Amino acid sequence: MSERPDRFGVDEIAERAEKAFAEAADLEVLEEARVRFIGRKGEITTLLRSIGSLPDEERPAFGDLVNDLRERILGLYERRKGALSDGAAEEDYFSGDPTLPGRRALSGGRHVLHQVLRDIKRIFFGMGYSLAEGPDVELDYYNFEALNFPADHPSRDTQDTFYINRDILLRTQTSPVQVRYMEKHKPPLRIIVPGRVYRNEAPDPSHASEFLQMEGLYVDRNVSLADLRNDVTYFVRAFFGSDAKVRFRPHFFPFTEPSAEADMSCFACRGSGCPICGKTGWIEIMGAGMVHPHVFRNAGYDPDAYTGFAFGLGLDRIAMLKYGIDDIRRLLSNDLRFLRQFWAETAGEVFE
Ligand code: PHE
């Protein structure tokens, strides 16, 4: 072993090892090949021994080279071993072209309903509202009784209710939080209350048995219908565009007096009439009204000292209108093909 080892001989050994490993059809043959190359008496050991024939100054570099070679061959061996142990799929994977670009890991995005809620919250926070919440599983008292729906009164029929027992139910609206909040806070107050609500309805493109509402409540001295109109109009223009118009139609809710439904001008036809607005030029967006004196009394407020307005809007409906979604059930479907369409907007967003 007097002849000086050729540096490129290293590559040659690696190639032979790779070939031997690739040709090994089972783990036994592979093991023989391993011993031949990196076993204690294998080629690498023999090569290392030849270090004695080198001049001192070349020895460290040579040692490094041979150690690298050993690592390389060990890597090739492990790979092949993995492929042989884990079957054909694994083998395909490892024998794939390593220069191909990688596959991007799937990253999620904010659900379209949460995007809508985020945007709506920003608008109301800007007007001085703060956030309040209440339970999904609610007492009959807060969902109905305190809101001036008497027991056995037909007004309850407007909200097909999932009862858990006589006194406990799944809230059919976010309005119970009005009373819960007023019981704990003194006026003035200005809150929005987003949350899930439940109704025992047959599902169809515009009805689901659970959906999202957002309540608004503003109580102070001398709050008037004009204030309601102002805040609703401001919100609608900030959210849908500054040319949107808002109108109020008389309506009935047991817990507001007077009560109204608010419509916005159809954003699709701008009021001239189209299929989206049912040819009326207007789209209903929320229920609203002045807080009923009975509700104030139930919450411990003096109705002679304070007035207030409340409104409730369907977040699913707002999302459907804004993004042209044709079936409310898609919002609960977890169908990525649907959900992904809305992710571009939240790419890179930090979720709080
Ligand atoms: N809670 C009512 C509903 O679900 C909406 C509403 C809220 C109406 C507040 C008036 C005031 O239909």
mmCIF file of N, CA, C and O in Angstrom, residues 15-101:
data_model
loop_
_atom_site.group_PDB
_atom_site.id
_atom_site.type_symbol
_atom_site.label_atom_id
_atom_site.label_comp_id
_atom_site.label_asym_id
_atom_site.label_seq_id
_atom_site.Cartn_x
_atom_site.Cartn_y
_atom_site.Cartn_z
ATOM 1 N N GLU A 15 -19.857 5.712 -5.592
ATOM 2 C CA GLU A 15 -20.708 5.256 -6.694
ATOM 3 C C GLU A 15 -20.917 3.754 -6.658
ATOM 4 O O GLU A 15 -22.038 3.257 -6.845
ATOM 5 N N ARG A 16 -19.844 3.045 -6.402
ATOM 6 C CA ARG A 16 -19.978 1.589 -6.346
ATOM 7 C C ARG A 16 -20.891 1.167 -5.200
ATOM 8 O O ARG A 16 -21.705 0.254 -5.320
ATOM 9 N N ALA A 17 -20.740 1.894 -4.068
ATOM 10 C CA ALA A 17 -21.587 1.561 -2.918
ATOM 11 C C ALA A 17 -23.050 1.813 -3.260
ATOM 12 O O ALA A 17 -23.921 0.984 -2.995
ATOM 13 N N GLU A 18 -23.329 2.967 -3.873
ATOM 14 C CA GLU A 18 -24.713 3.297 -4.206
ATOM 15 C C GLU A 18 -25.307 2.234 -5.120
ATOM 16 O O GLU A 18 -26.448 1.797 -4.948
ATOM 17 N N LYS A 19 -24.489 1.827 -6.101
ATOM 18 C CA LYS A 19 -24.961 0.828 -7.059
ATOM 19 C C LYS A 19 -25.252 -0.495 -6.340
ATOM 20 O O LYS A 19 -26.316 -1.091 -6.524
ATOM 21 N N ALA A 20 -24.325 -0.862 -5.480
ATOM 22 C CA ALA A 20 -24.520 -2.122 -4.745
ATOM 23 C C ALA A 20 -25.781 -2.060 -3.879
ATOM 24 O O ALA A 20 -26.554 -3.013 -3.814
ATOM 25 N N PHE A 21 -25.981 -0.901 -3.230
ATOM 26 C CA PHE A 21 -27.175 -0.772 -2.381
ATOM 27 C C PHE A 21 -28.441 -0.822 -3.226
ATOM 28 O O PHE A 21 -29.432 -1.467 -2.874
ATOM 29 N N ALA A 22 -28.409 -0.107 -4.359
ATOM 30 C CA ALA A 22 -29.596 -0.066 -5.210
ATOM 31 C C ALA A 22 -29.951 -1.449 -5.718
ATOM 32 O O ALA A 22 -31.122 -1.799 -5.855
ATOM 33 N N GLU A 23 -28.908 -2.232 -6.011
ATOM 34 C CA GLU A 23 -29.167 -3.569 -6.561
ATOM 35 C C GLU A 23 -29.581 -4.568 -5.490
ATOM 36 O O GLU A 23 -30.083 -5.642 -5.799
ATOM 37 N N ALA A 24 -29.325 -4.204 -4.246
ATOM 38 C CA ALA A 24 -29.715 -5.115 -3.162
ATOM 39 C C ALA A 24 -31.234 -5.218 -3.122
ATOM 40 O O ALA A 24 -31.915 -4.242 -2.855
ATOM 41 N N ALA A 25 -31.755 -6.417 -3.404
ATOM 42 C CA ALA A 25 -33.205 -6.571 -3.514
ATOM 43 C C ALA A 25 -33.847 -6.838 -2.158
ATOM 44 O O ALA A 25 -35.047 -6.697 -2.017
ATOM 45 N N ASP A 26 -33.056 -7.214 -1.186
ATOM 46 C CA ASP A 26 -33.636 -7.388 0.140
ATOM 47 C C ASP A 26 -32.638 -6.953 1.207
ATOM 48 O O ASP A 26 -31.481 -6.646 0.918
ATOM 49 N N LEU A 27 -33.091 -6.941 2.436
ATOM 50 C CA LEU A 27 -32.276 -6.404 3.530
ATOM 51 C C LEU A 27 -31.005 -7.213 3.777
ATOM 52 O O LEU A 27 -29.989 -6.681 4.189
ATOM 53 N N GLU A 28 -31.074 -8.526 3.472
ATOM 54 C CA GLU A 28 -29.916 -9.386 3.693
ATOM 55 C C GLU A 28 -28.768 -9.023 2.749
ATOM 56 O O GLU A 28 -27.624 -8.835 3.172
ATOM 57 N N VAL A 29 -29.117 -8.901 1.482
ATOM 58 C CA VAL A 29 -28.101 -8.534 0.488
ATOM 59 C C VAL A 29 -27.568 -7.138 0.796
ATOM 60 O O VAL A 29 -26.368 -6.856 0.678
ATOM 61 N N LEU A 30 -28.468 -6.271 1.242
ATOM 62 C CA LEU A 30 -28.062 -4.905 1.574
ATOM 63 C C LEU A 30 -27.038 -4.921 2.716
ATOM 64 O O LEU A 30 -26.030 -4.214 2.680
ATOM 65 N N GLU A 31 -27.317 -5.765 3.710
ATOM 66 C CA GLU A 31 -26.420 -5.861 4.859
ATOM 67 C C GLU A 31 -25.025 -6.323 4.423
ATOM 68 O O GLU A 31 -24.010 -5.792 4.883
ATOM 69 N N GLU A 32 -24.984 -7.295 3.513
ATOM 70 C CA GLU A 32 -23.678 -7.757 2.997
ATOM 71 C C GLU A 32 -22.923 -6.607 2.344
ATOM 72 O O GLU A 32 -21.733 -6.423 2.555
ATOM 73 N N ALA A 33 -23.675 -5.813 1.554
ATOM 74 C CA ALA A 33 -23.043 -4.680 0.871
ATOM 75 C C ALA A 33 -22.531 -3.666 1.887
ATOM 76 O O ALA A 33 -21.447 -3.093 1.735
ATOM 77 N N ARG A 34 -23.321 -3.460 2.942
ATOM 78 C CA ARG A 34 -22.908 -2.503 3.972
ATOM 79 C C ARG A 34 -21.570 -2.927 4.591
ATOM 80 O O ARG A 34 -20.643 -2.140 4.707
ATOM 81 N N VAL A 35 -21.506 -4.228 4.957
ATOM 82 C CA VAL A 35 -20.284 -4.742 5.582
ATOM 83 C C VAL A 35 -19.091 -4.579 4.643
ATOM 84 O O VAL A 35 -18.001 -4.190 5.055
ATOM 85 N N ARG A 36 -19.339 -4.820 3.364
ATOM 86 C CA ARG A 36 -18.266 -4.737 2.374
ATOM 87 C C ARG A 36 -17.696 -3.316 2.306
ATOM 88 O O ARG A 36 -16.500 -3.112 2.178
ATOM 89 N N PHE A 37 -18.564 -2.329 2.433
ATOM 90 C CA PHE A 37 -18.081 -0.955 2.296
ATOM 91 C C PHE A 37 -17.718 -0.306 3.632
ATOM 92 O O PHE A 37 -16.622 0.227 3.779
ATOM 93 N N ILE A 38 -18.640 -0.365 4.587
ATOM 94 C CA ILE A 38 -18.352 0.355 5.828
ATOM 95 C C ILE A 38 -18.265 -0.545 7.060
ATOM 96 O O ILE A 38 -18.258 -0.053 8.189
ATOM 97 N N GLY A 39 -18.174 -1.844 6.825
ATOM 98 C CA GLY A 39 -17.966 -2.761 7.947
ATOM 99 C C GLY A 39 -16.554 -2.555 8.516
ATOM 100 O O GLY A 39 -15.742 -1.806 7.959
ATOM 101 N N ARG A 40 -16.284 -3.247 9.635
ATOM 102 C CA ARG A 40 -14.989 -3.026 10.303
ATOM 103 C C ARG A 40 -13.784 -3.382 9.442
ATOM 104 O O ARG A 40 -12.709 -2.845 9.602
ATOM 105 N N LYS A 41 -14.008 -4.337 8.537
ATOM 106 C CA LYS A 41 -12.896 -4.691 7.643
ATOM 107 C C LYS A 41 -13.196 -4.307 6.217
ATOM 108 O O LYS A 41 -12.683 -4.880 5.267
ATOM 109 N N GLY A 42 -14.079 -3.370 6.049
ATOM 110 C CA GLY A 42 -14.529 -2.989 4.715
ATOM 111 C C GLY A 42 -13.559 -2.056 3.988
ATOM 112 O O GLY A 42 -12.494 -1.730 4.493
ATOM 113 N N GLU A 43 -14.029 -1.632 2.821
ATOM 114 C CA GLU A 43 -13.183 -0.807 1.940
ATOM 115 C C GLU A 43 -12.740 0.497 2.599
ATOM 116 O O GLU A 43 -11.615 0.953 2.396
ATOM 117 N N ILE A 44 -13.669 1.089 3.383
ATOM 118 C CA ILE A 44 -13.343 2.385 3.986
ATOM 119 C C ILE A 44 -12.207 2.223 4.998
ATOM 120 O O ILE A 44 -11.266 3.018 5.047
ATOM 121 N N THR A 45 -12.281 1.141 5.773
ATOM 122 C CA THR A 45 -11.233 0.895 6.761
ATOM 123 C C THR A 45 -9.896 0.702 6.061
ATOM 124 O O THR A 45 -8.867 1.251 6.473
ATOM 125 N N THR A 46 -9.926 -0.068 4.993
ATOM 126 C CA THR A 46 -8.702 -0.310 4.230
ATOM 127 C C THR A 46 -8.126 1.004 3.727
ATOM 128 O O THR A 46 -6.925 1.272 3.823
ATOM 129 N N LEU A 47 -9.043 1.849 3.222
ATOM 130 C CA LEU A 47 -8.615 3.128 2.680
ATOM 131 C C LEU A 47 -7.978 3.976 3.783
ATOM 132 O O LEU A 47 -6.908 4.566 3.599
ATOM 133 N N LEU A 48 -8.600 3.982 4.942
ATOM 134 C CA LEU A 48 -8.094 4.789 6.061
ATOM 135 C C LEU A 48 -6.687 4.337 6.472
ATOM 136 O O LEU A 48 -5.837 5.147 6.823
ATOM 137 N N ARG A 49 -6.483 3.024 6.389
ATOM 138 C CA ARG A 49 -5.166 2.512 6.800
ATOM 139 C C ARG A 49 -4.063 3.058 5.925
ATOM 140 O O ARG A 49 -2.929 3.181 6.341
ATOM 141 N N SER A 50 -4.393 3.376 4.676
ATOM 142 C CA SER A 50 -3.370 3.840 3.744
ATOM 143 C C SER A 50 -2.866 5.225 4.123
ATOM 144 O O SER A 50 -1.969 5.765 3.509
ATOM 145 N N ILE A 51 -3.454 5.795 5.179
ATOM 146 C CA ILE A 51 -3.044 7.135 5.602
ATOM 147 C C ILE A 51 -1.564 7.151 5.986
ATOM 148 O O ILE A 51 -0.866 8.157 5.818
ATOM 149 N N GLY A 52 -1.084 5.972 6.441
ATOM 150 C CA GLY A 52 0.313 5.855 6.851
ATOM 151 C C GLY A 52 1.298 6.178 5.741
ATOM 152 O O GLY A 52 2.437 6.594 6.001
ATOM 153 N N SER A 53 0.878 6.007 4.509
ATOM 154 C CA SER A 53 1.788 6.220 3.397
ATOM 155 C C SER A 53 1.833 7.685 2.969
ATOM 156 O O SER A 53 2.508 8.039 2.023
ATOM 157 N N LEU A 54 1.051 8.522 3.669
ATOM 158 C CA LEU A 54 0.986 9.931 3.240
ATOM 159 C C LEU A 54 1.953 10.793 4.017
ATOM 160 O O LEU A 54 2.228 10.517 5.180
ATOM 161 N N PRO A 55 2.420 11.855 3.410
ATOM 162 C CA PRO A 55 3.221 12.834 4.152
ATOM 163 C C PRO A 55 2.361 13.449 5.272
ATOM 164 O O PRO A 55 1.153 13.630 5.096
ATOM 165 N N ASP A 56 2.988 13.773 6.413
ATOM 166 C CA ASP A 56 2.262 14.287 7.580
ATOM 167 C C ASP A 56 1.247 15.376 7.253
ATOM 168 O O ASP A 56 0.113 15.355 7.734
ATOM 169 N N GLU A 57 1.671 16.353 6.425
ATOM 170 C CA GLU A 57 0.796 17.521 6.236
ATOM 171 C C GLU A 57 -0.476 17.193 5.455
ATOM 172 O O GLU A 57 -1.437 17.929 5.506
ATOM 173 N N GLU A 58 -0.474 16.063 4.765
ATOM 174 C CA GLU A 58 -1.681 15.734 3.990
ATOM 175 C C GLU A 58 -2.660 14.853 4.769
ATOM 176 O O GLU A 58 -3.794 14.635 4.359
ATOM 177 N N ARG A 59 -2.172 14.355 5.897
ATOM 178 C CA ARG A 59 -3.014 13.387 6.619
ATOM 179 C C ARG A 59 -4.367 13.935 7.100
ATOM 180 O O ARG A 59 -5.379 13.273 6.915
ATOM 181 N N PRO A 60 -4.359 15.154 7.719
ATOM 182 C CA PRO A 60 -5.674 15.624 8.215
ATOM 183 C C PRO A 60 -6.699 15.736 7.095
ATOM 184 O O PRO A 60 -7.842 15.291 7.254
ATOM 185 N N ALA A 61 -6.297 16.297 5.958
ATOM 186 C CA ALA A 61 -7.236 16.478 4.852
ATOM 187 C C ALA A 61 -7.739 15.135 4.356
ATOM 188 O O ALA A 61 -8.929 14.951 4.094
ATOM 189 N N PHE A 62 -6.841 14.193 4.281
ATOM 190 C CA PHE A 62 -7.213 12.861 3.823
ATOM 191 C C PHE A 62 -8.214 12.220 4.794
ATOM 192 O O PHE A 62 -9.227 11.656 4.399
ATOM 193 N N GLY A 63 -7.913 12.368 6.086
ATOM 194 C CA GLY A 63 -8.825 11.819 7.103
ATOM 195 C C GLY A 63 -10.222 12.391 6.948
ATOM 196 O O GLY A 63 -11.224 11.667 6.967
ATOM 197 N N ASP A 64 -10.291 13.714 6.757
ATOM 198 C CA ASP A 64 -11.605 14.355 6.591
ATOM 199 C C ASP A 64 -12.339 13.780 5.397
ATOM 200 O O ASP A 64 -13.536 13.494 5.441
ATOM 201 N N LEU A 65 -11.584 13.632 4.309
ATOM 202 C CA LEU A 65 -12.177 13.147 3.066
ATOM 203 C C LEU A 65 -12.783 11.760 3.258
ATOM 204 O O LEU A 65 -13.928 11.495 2.843
ATOM 205 N N VAL A 66 -12.028 10.898 3.926
ATOM 206 C CA VAL A 66 -12.510 9.530 4.102
ATOM 207 C C VAL A 66 -13.699 9.491 5.074
ATOM 208 O O VAL A 66 -14.662 8.750 4.877
ATOM 209 N N ASN A 67 -13.632 10.333 6.094
ATOM 210 C CA ASN A 67 -14.771 10.371 7.015
ATOM 211 C C ASN A 67 -16.042 10.843 6.310
ATOM 212 O O ASN A 67 -17.125 10.319 6.535
ATOM 213 N N ASP A 68 -15.882 11.871 5.450
ATOM 214 C CA ASP A 68 -17.040 12.342 4.681
ATOM 215 C C ASP A 68 -17.600 11.213 3.829
ATOM 216 O O ASP A 68 -18.807 11.017 3.728
ATOM 217 N N LEU A 69 -16.675 10.485 3.221
ATOM 218 C CA LEU A 69 -17.100 9.383 2.361
ATOM 219 C C LEU A 69 -17.897 8.368 3.165
ATOM 220 O O LEU A 69 -18.944 7.885 2.733
ATOM 221 N N ARG A 70 -17.407 8.087 4.358
ATOM 222 C CA ARG A 70 -18.090 7.117 5.209
ATOM 223 C C ARG A 70 -19.514 7.588 5.531
ATOM 224 O O ARG A 70 -20.469 6.840 5.441
ATOM 225 N N GLU A 71 -19.618 8.871 5.869
ATOM 226 C CA GLU A 71 -20.936 9.452 6.169
ATOM 227 C C GLU A 71 -21.865 9.325 4.964
ATOM 228 O O GLU A 71 -23.037 8.992 5.075
ATOM 229 N N ARG A 72 -21.266 9.624 3.780
ATOM 230 C CA ARG A 72 -22.068 9.604 2.561
ATOM 231 C C ARG A 72 -22.621 8.206 2.312
ATOM 232 O O ARG A 72 -23.808 8.032 2.033
ATOM 233 N N ILE A 73 -21.738 7.227 2.440
ATOM 234 C CA ILE A 73 -22.151 5.848 2.182
ATOM 235 C C ILE A 73 -23.171 5.391 3.224
ATOM 236 O O ILE A 73 -24.170 4.742 2.904
ATOM 237 N N LEU A 74 -22.950 5.824 4.459
ATOM 238 C CA LEU A 74 -23.896 5.472 5.518
ATOM 239 C C LEU A 74 -25.282 6.039 5.183
ATOM 240 O O LEU A 74 -26.310 5.365 5.328
ATOM 241 N N GLY A 75 -25.282 7.277 4.670
ATOM 242 C CA GLY A 75 -26.542 7.918 4.272
ATOM 243 C C GLY A 75 -27.251 7.118 3.183
ATOM 244 O O GLY A 75 -28.460 6.868 3.254
ATOM 245 N N LEU A 76 -26.454 6.725 2.173
ATOM 246 C CA LEU A 76 -27.036 5.957 1.058
ATOM 247 C C LEU A 76 -27.616 4.641 1.575
ATOM 248 O O LEU A 76 -28.699 4.214 1.168
ATOM 249 N N TYR A 77 -26.854 4.049 2.503
ATOM 250 C CA TYR A 77 -27.296 2.784 3.078
ATOM 251 C C TYR A 77 -28.613 2.955 3.843
ATOM 252 O O TYR A 77 -29.563 2.212 3.648
ATOM 253 N N GLU A 78 -28.696 3.987 4.685
ATOM 254 C CA GLU A 78 -29.904 4.215 5.490
ATOM 255 C C GLU A 78 -31.123 4.421 4.588
ATOM 256 O O GLU A 78 -32.210 3.921 4.846
ATOM 257 N N ARG A 79 -30.899 5.186 3.540
ATOM 258 C CA ARG A 79 -31.980 5.469 2.605
ATOM 259 C C ARG A 79 -32.550 4.205 1.991
ATOM 260 O O ARG A 79 -33.755 3.995 1.951
ATOM 261 N N ARG A 80 -31.585 3.400 1.514
ATOM 262 C CA ARG A 80 -32.007 2.163 0.859
ATOM 263 C C ARG A 80 -32.685 1.230 1.865
ATOM 264 O O ARG A 80 -33.666 0.563 1.555
ATOM 265 N N LYS A 81 -32.146 1.237 3.071
ATOM 266 C CA LYS A 81 -32.718 0.391 4.105
ATOM 267 C C LYS A 81 -34.159 0.825 4.390
ATOM 268 O O LYS A 81 -35.070 -0.007 4.489
ATOM 269 N N GLY A 82 -34.328 2.143 4.459
ATOM 270 C CA GLY A 82 -35.680 2.674 4.682
ATOM 271 C C GLY A 82 -36.618 2.233 3.579
ATOM 272 O O GLY A 82 -37.742 1.797 3.817
ATOM 273 N N ALA A 83 -36.114 2.356 2.336
ATOM 274 C CA ALA A 83 -36.953 2.006 1.193
ATOM 275 C C ALA A 83 -37.339 0.535 1.225
ATOM 276 O O ALA A 83 -38.499 0.184 1.010
ATOM 277 N N LEU A 84 -36.350 -0.295 1.528
ATOM 278 C CA LEU A 84 -36.641 -1.731 1.546
ATOM 279 C C LEU A 84 -37.570 -2.094 2.697
ATOM 280 O O LEU A 84 -38.436 -2.945 2.568
ATOM 281 N N SER A 85 -37.412 -1.416 3.837
ATOM 282 C CA SER A 85 -38.270 -1.774 4.975
ATOM 283 C C SER A 85 -39.687 -1.256 4.810
ATOM 284 O O SER A 85 -40.635 -1.879 5.220
ATOM 285 N N ASP A 86 -39.795 -0.053 4.270
ATOM 286 C CA ASP A 86 -41.135 0.552 4.265
ATOM 287 C C ASP A 86 -41.922 0.332 2.988
ATOM 288 O O ASP A 86 -43.013 0.862 2.834
ATOM 289 N N GLY A 87 -41.355 -0.406 2.086
ATOM 290 C CA GLY A 87 -42.138 -0.776 0.923
ATOM 291 C C GLY A 87 -41.999 0.161 -0.247
ATOM 292 O O GLY A 87 -41.234 1.127 -0.223
ATOM 293 N N ALA A 88 -42.781 -0.124 -1.251
ATOM 294 C CA ALA A 88 -42.609 0.496 -2.559
ATOM 295 C C ALA A 88 -42.855 2.002 -2.567
ATOM 296 O O ALA A 88 -42.132 2.745 -3.200
ATOM 297 N N ALA A 89 -43.842 2.437 -1.834
ATOM 298 C CA ALA A 89 -44.172 3.863 -1.850
ATOM 299 C C ALA A 89 -42.971 4.672 -1.399
ATOM 300 O O ALA A 89 -42.572 5.649 -2.022
ATOM 301 N N GLU A 90 -42.398 4.231 -0.306
ATOM 302 C CA GLU A 90 -41.220 4.855 0.270
ATOM 303 C C GLU A 90 -40.094 4.871 -0.761
ATOM 304 O O GLU A 90 -39.427 5.875 -0.948
ATOM 305 N N GLU A 91 -39.943 3.764 -1.426
ATOM 306 C CA GLU A 91 -38.864 3.651 -2.396
ATOM 307 C C GLU A 91 -39.033 4.679 -3.511
ATOM 308 O O GLU A 91 -38.095 5.354 -3.902
ATOM 309 N N ASP A 92 -40.260 4.808 -4.002
ATOM 310 C CA ASP A 92 -40.543 5.790 -5.042
ATOM 311 C C ASP A 92 -40.169 7.177 -4.566
ATOM 312 O O ASP A 92 -39.557 7.954 -5.266
ATOM 313 N N TYR A 93 -40.530 7.427 -3.334
ATOM 314 C CA TYR A 93 -40.285 8.743 -2.777
ATOM 315 C C TYR A 93 -38.798 9.046 -2.747
ATOM 316 O O TYR A 93 -38.342 10.085 -3.187
ATOM 317 N N PHE A 94 -38.020 8.066 -2.254
ATOM 318 C CA PHE A 94 -36.594 8.316 -2.129
ATOM 319 C C PHE A 94 -35.868 8.318 -3.456
ATOM 320 O O PHE A 94 -34.823 8.917 -3.588
ATOM 321 N N SER A 95 -36.441 7.615 -4.424
ATOM 322 C CA SER A 95 -35.745 7.595 -5.704
ATOM 323 C C SER A 95 -36.234 8.718 -6.596
ATOM 324 O O SER A 95 -35.885 8.816 -7.743
ATOM 325 N N GLY A 96 -37.095 9.586 -6.066
ATOM 326 C CA GLY A 96 -37.588 10.722 -6.836
ATOM 327 C C GLY A 96 -36.470 11.696 -7.138
ATOM 328 O O GLY A 96 -35.372 11.601 -6.608
ATOM 329 N N ASP A 97 -36.771 12.652 -7.982
ATOM 330 C CA ASP A 97 -35.767 13.628 -8.381
ATOM 331 C C ASP A 97 -35.602 14.661 -7.265
ATOM 332 O O ASP A 97 -36.512 15.459 -7.017
ATOM 333 N N PRO A 98 -34.455 14.629 -6.597
ATOM 334 C CA PRO A 98 -34.303 15.538 -5.444
ATOM 335 C C PRO A 98 -34.177 16.999 -5.846
ATOM 336 O O PRO A 98 -34.193 17.871 -4.986
ATOM 337 N N THR A 99 -34.055 17.277 -7.133
ATOM 338 C CA THR A 99 -33.927 18.680 -7.545
ATOM 339 C C THR A 99 -35.284 19.318 -7.815
ATOM 340 O O THR A 99 -35.368 20.510 -8.094
ATOM 341 N N LEU A 100 -36.356 18.499 -7.768
ATOM 342 C CA LEU A 100 -37.690 19.080 -7.984
ATOM 343 C C LEU A 100 -38.011 20.065 -6.862
ATOM 344 O O LEU A 100 -37.581 19.869 -5.738
ATOM 345 N N PRO A 101 -38.753 21.114 -7.193
ATOM 346 C CA PRO A 101 -39.125 22.051 -6.119
ATOM 347 C C PRO A 101 -40.015 21.359 -5.093
ATOM 348 O O PRO A 101 -40.762 20.455 -5.437
#
